[in-house]
Amino acid sequence: AGALAITNFVFALSCLYAGPYLDRESAGGHIPARWARHYWSLIHVFFGAMVWTCLADSLGMVWVSMELTTLVTVPLVCLSGDKRGLEAAWKYFILCSVGIAFALVGTVLLYASTLKIAAAGGHSLSWSVIVAHASRLDPVLVRLAFLFALVGYGCKMGLAPLHNWLPDAHSEAPTPVSALLSGVLLNCAGYAVIRFTSVATRCLGADAVSPTLVALGLASVMVAAFFVVVQKDLKRLLAYSSVEHMGIIVIGLALGPAGIYAALFHALNHSVAKALLFLGAGQVVLGYRTQQMVRIHGLVDTARPTALALGAGGLAIVGLPPFAPFLSELLLLRAAFMGGHPVIGTLLLLALTLTFAGFLGHLVPMLCGARPPKVEPYEETRWAVPVSALLVLVSVCLCVSVPVGLDRFLASCVMTITGGQR
């Protein structure tokens, strides 16, 4: 239900934003009109596939829906029709297809480990049945299934070293698609990882599962921190930020109930902040006609609402108050240090500090400074300002006070994932 709510919220806002955005891009010849006409049918199939992922109890159906998201987003990534878009779409298709093949092997292996349950009349691909009988599964097959699924869905989630498709796809896709890829699709892949992690933890124990999660998570955070510092392209910068935050979420899954709570909360907060950033970046590209950050200066003078949205999104994504990622990252660091994992907490804190410095080092010059002489002040597309304002408001409210209903829901999710462990 939580993943479904995030999906619906970000999708609705991206649809409000997309209409005027596509009209302006088509009018300027940057997206062929014949391709723009197919956007809405493709984006709704994409939305349906993500909803299917959230609702499916069968791990087989989860795999099918995740494969469908790959197939339907390939034409969305190359909607511009230029060479770079086609290359990004091809790379995305190949790498994610390899990843989803690994996930299929993991699903088949988990099915093979449930033969005893199937013999007793259970539905051997039903996650709710599998997780309830996890202690009866074949541990060798479960271990292999977890590793294959983690590699496969981890690729789709953008975890290092399987993240190579993500910066290209996010930078070349139209802005509303980038917002959905980063703010929703990565969470759906993470949802699949959580399901396999829950089964593996109950069958093998946390000590057998957590080190792998921590290794992938820290690798993602460290790799992303480096590329954030040296990045030159605005949308690629946001893409590497997504790699970092997916790593943070995976680390949280390895830190027990408190860490899982923080990870789930952070998934929500990242979706809101990253949607805000990508939608703001789209307005920047519309006005400056470039994604190269060295050519983007004086946003405060050129388009003040966009500057405010991009500034707020930047502060949110690096974990500064009063935005919600600050609270979820604080909870996750608390789970690491108070849970007896000071090394993990210290390494994560160092990576977050490096990312903070690198991200703001790019953001401040874009907002301030003199406006380039060839760039005239411009107005944002219709709905861009109210959509951005709503996202800022949601992020601030979630930091100031976590709603009681959301807190209880996250706690119930933790209980479901851990089997009641506190």
Coordinates of N, CA and C in Angstrom, one line a residue, residues 197 201 205-207 209-211 213-214 249-264 331-332 334-341 411 413-415 417-422:
T197 N 14.7 -10.4 0.5 CA 15.5 -10.2 1.7 C 14.7 -10.7 2.9
T201 N 16.2 -13.7 5.2 CA 16.5 -13.4 6.6 C 15.8 -14.4 7.5
G205 N 18.8 -16.4 8.5 CA 19.3 -15.5 9.6 C 19.9 -14.2 9.1
A206 N 19.8 -13.2 9.9 CA 20.3 -11.8 9.4 C 21.8 -11.8 9.2
D207 N 22.5 -12.6 9.9 CA 24.0 -12.6 9.8 C 24.4 -13.1 8.4
V209 N 22.6 -12.6 5.6 CA 22.1 -11.7 4.6 C 22.6 -10.3 4.7
S210 N 22.8 -9.8 5.9 CA 23.1 -8.4 6.1 C 24.5 -8.0 5.4
P211 N 25.5 -8.8 5.5 CA 26.8 -8.4 5.0 C 26.7 -8.1 3.5
L213 N 24.1 -7.1 1.8 CA 23.3 -5.8 1.6 C 24.2 -4.6 1.9
V214 N 25.0 -4.7 3.0 CA 25.8 -3.6 3.4 C 26.9 -3.4 2.4
I249 N 19.1 3.1 1.3 CA 18.0 2.3 1.6 C 18.4 0.8 1.8
V250 N 19.3 0.3 1.0 CA 19.7 -1.1 1.1 C 20.5 -1.3 2.4
I251 N 21.3 -0.3 2.8 CA 22.0 -0.4 4.0 C 21.0 -0.4 5.2
G252 N 20.0 0.3 5.1 CA 19.0 0.3 6.2 C 18.3 -1.0 6.3
L253 N 18.1 -1.8 5.2 CA 17.5 -3.1 5.3 C 18.4 -4.1 6.1
A254 N 19.7 -3.8 6.2 CA 20.6 -4.7 6.9 C 20.8 -4.3 8.4
L255 N 20.1 -3.3 8.9 CA 20.3 -2.8 10.2 C 19.2 -3.1 11.2
G256 N 18.4 -4.1 10.9 CA 17.4 -4.5 11.8 C 16.1 -3.7 11.7
P257 N 15.2 -3.9 12.6 CA 13.9 -3.2 12.5 C 14.0 -1.7 12.4
A258 N 14.9 -1.1 13.3 CA 15.0 0.4 13.2 C 15.5 0.8 11.9
G259 N 16.5 0.1 11.3 CA 17.0 0.5 10.0 C 16.0 0.3 8.9
I260 N 15.2 -0.8 9.0 CA 14.2 -1.0 8.0 C 13.1 0.1 8.0
Y261 N 12.8 0.5 9.2 CA 11.8 1.6 9.3 C 12.4 2.9 8.7
A262 N 13.7 3.2 9.0 CA 14.3 4.4 8.4 C 14.4 4.2 6.9
A263 N 14.7 3.0 6.4 CA 14.8 2.8 4.9 C 13.5 3.0 4.2
L264 N 12.4 2.5 4.8 CA 11.1 2.7 4.1 C 10.7 4.1 4.1
L331 N 17.6 9.0 11.3 CA 17.1 7.7 11.9 C 17.9 6.5 11.5
L332 N 18.4 6.6 10.2 CA 19.2 5.4 9.7 C 20.6 5.4 10.4
R334 N 21.2 6.7 13.3 CA 21.0 6.3 14.6 C 20.9 4.8 14.8
A335 N 20.2 4.2 13.8 CA 20.1 2.7 13.8 C 21.4 2.0 13.7
A336 N 22.3 2.7 12.9 CA 23.7 2.1 12.7 C 24.5 2.2 14.0
F337 N 24.6 3.4 14.5 CA 25.4 3.6 15.7 C 24.9 3.0 16.9
M338 N 23.6 3.0 17.2 CA 23.0 2.5 18.4 C 22.8 1.0 18.2
G339 N 22.8 0.5 17.0 CA 22.6 -1.0 16.8 C 23.9 -1.8 16.8
G340 N 25.0 -1.1 17.1 CA 26.3 -1.8 17.2 C 27.0 -1.9 15.9
H341 N 26.8 -0.9 15.0 CA 27.5 -1.0 13.7 C 28.2 0.4 13.5
A411 N 5.5 1.1 10.8 CA 5.8 0.1 11.9 C 5.2 -1.2 11.5
C413 N 4.7 -2.3 8.5 CA 5.5 -2.9 7.4 C 6.7 -3.5 7.9
V414 N 7.4 -2.9 8.9 CA 8.5 -3.5 9.5 C 8.2 -4.8 10.2
M415 N 7.1 -4.9 10.8 CA 6.6 -6.1 11.5 C 6.4 -7.2 10.4
I417 N 7.9 -7.4 7.4 CA 9.1 -7.8 6.8 C 10.0 -8.7 7.8
T418 N 10.0 -8.3 9.0 CA 10.8 -9.0 10.0 C 10.2 -10.2 10.7
G419 N 8.9 -10.3 10.5 CA 8.2 -11.4 11.1 C 7.9 -11.1 12.6
G420 N 7.7 -9.9 12.9 CA 7.4 -9.5 14.3 C 8.6 -9.2 15.2
Q421 N 9.8 -9.2 14.6 CA 11.0 -8.9 15.4 C 11.0 -7.4 15.8
R422 N 11.4 -7.1 17.0 CA 11.5 -5.7 17.4 C 12.9 -5.3 17.7

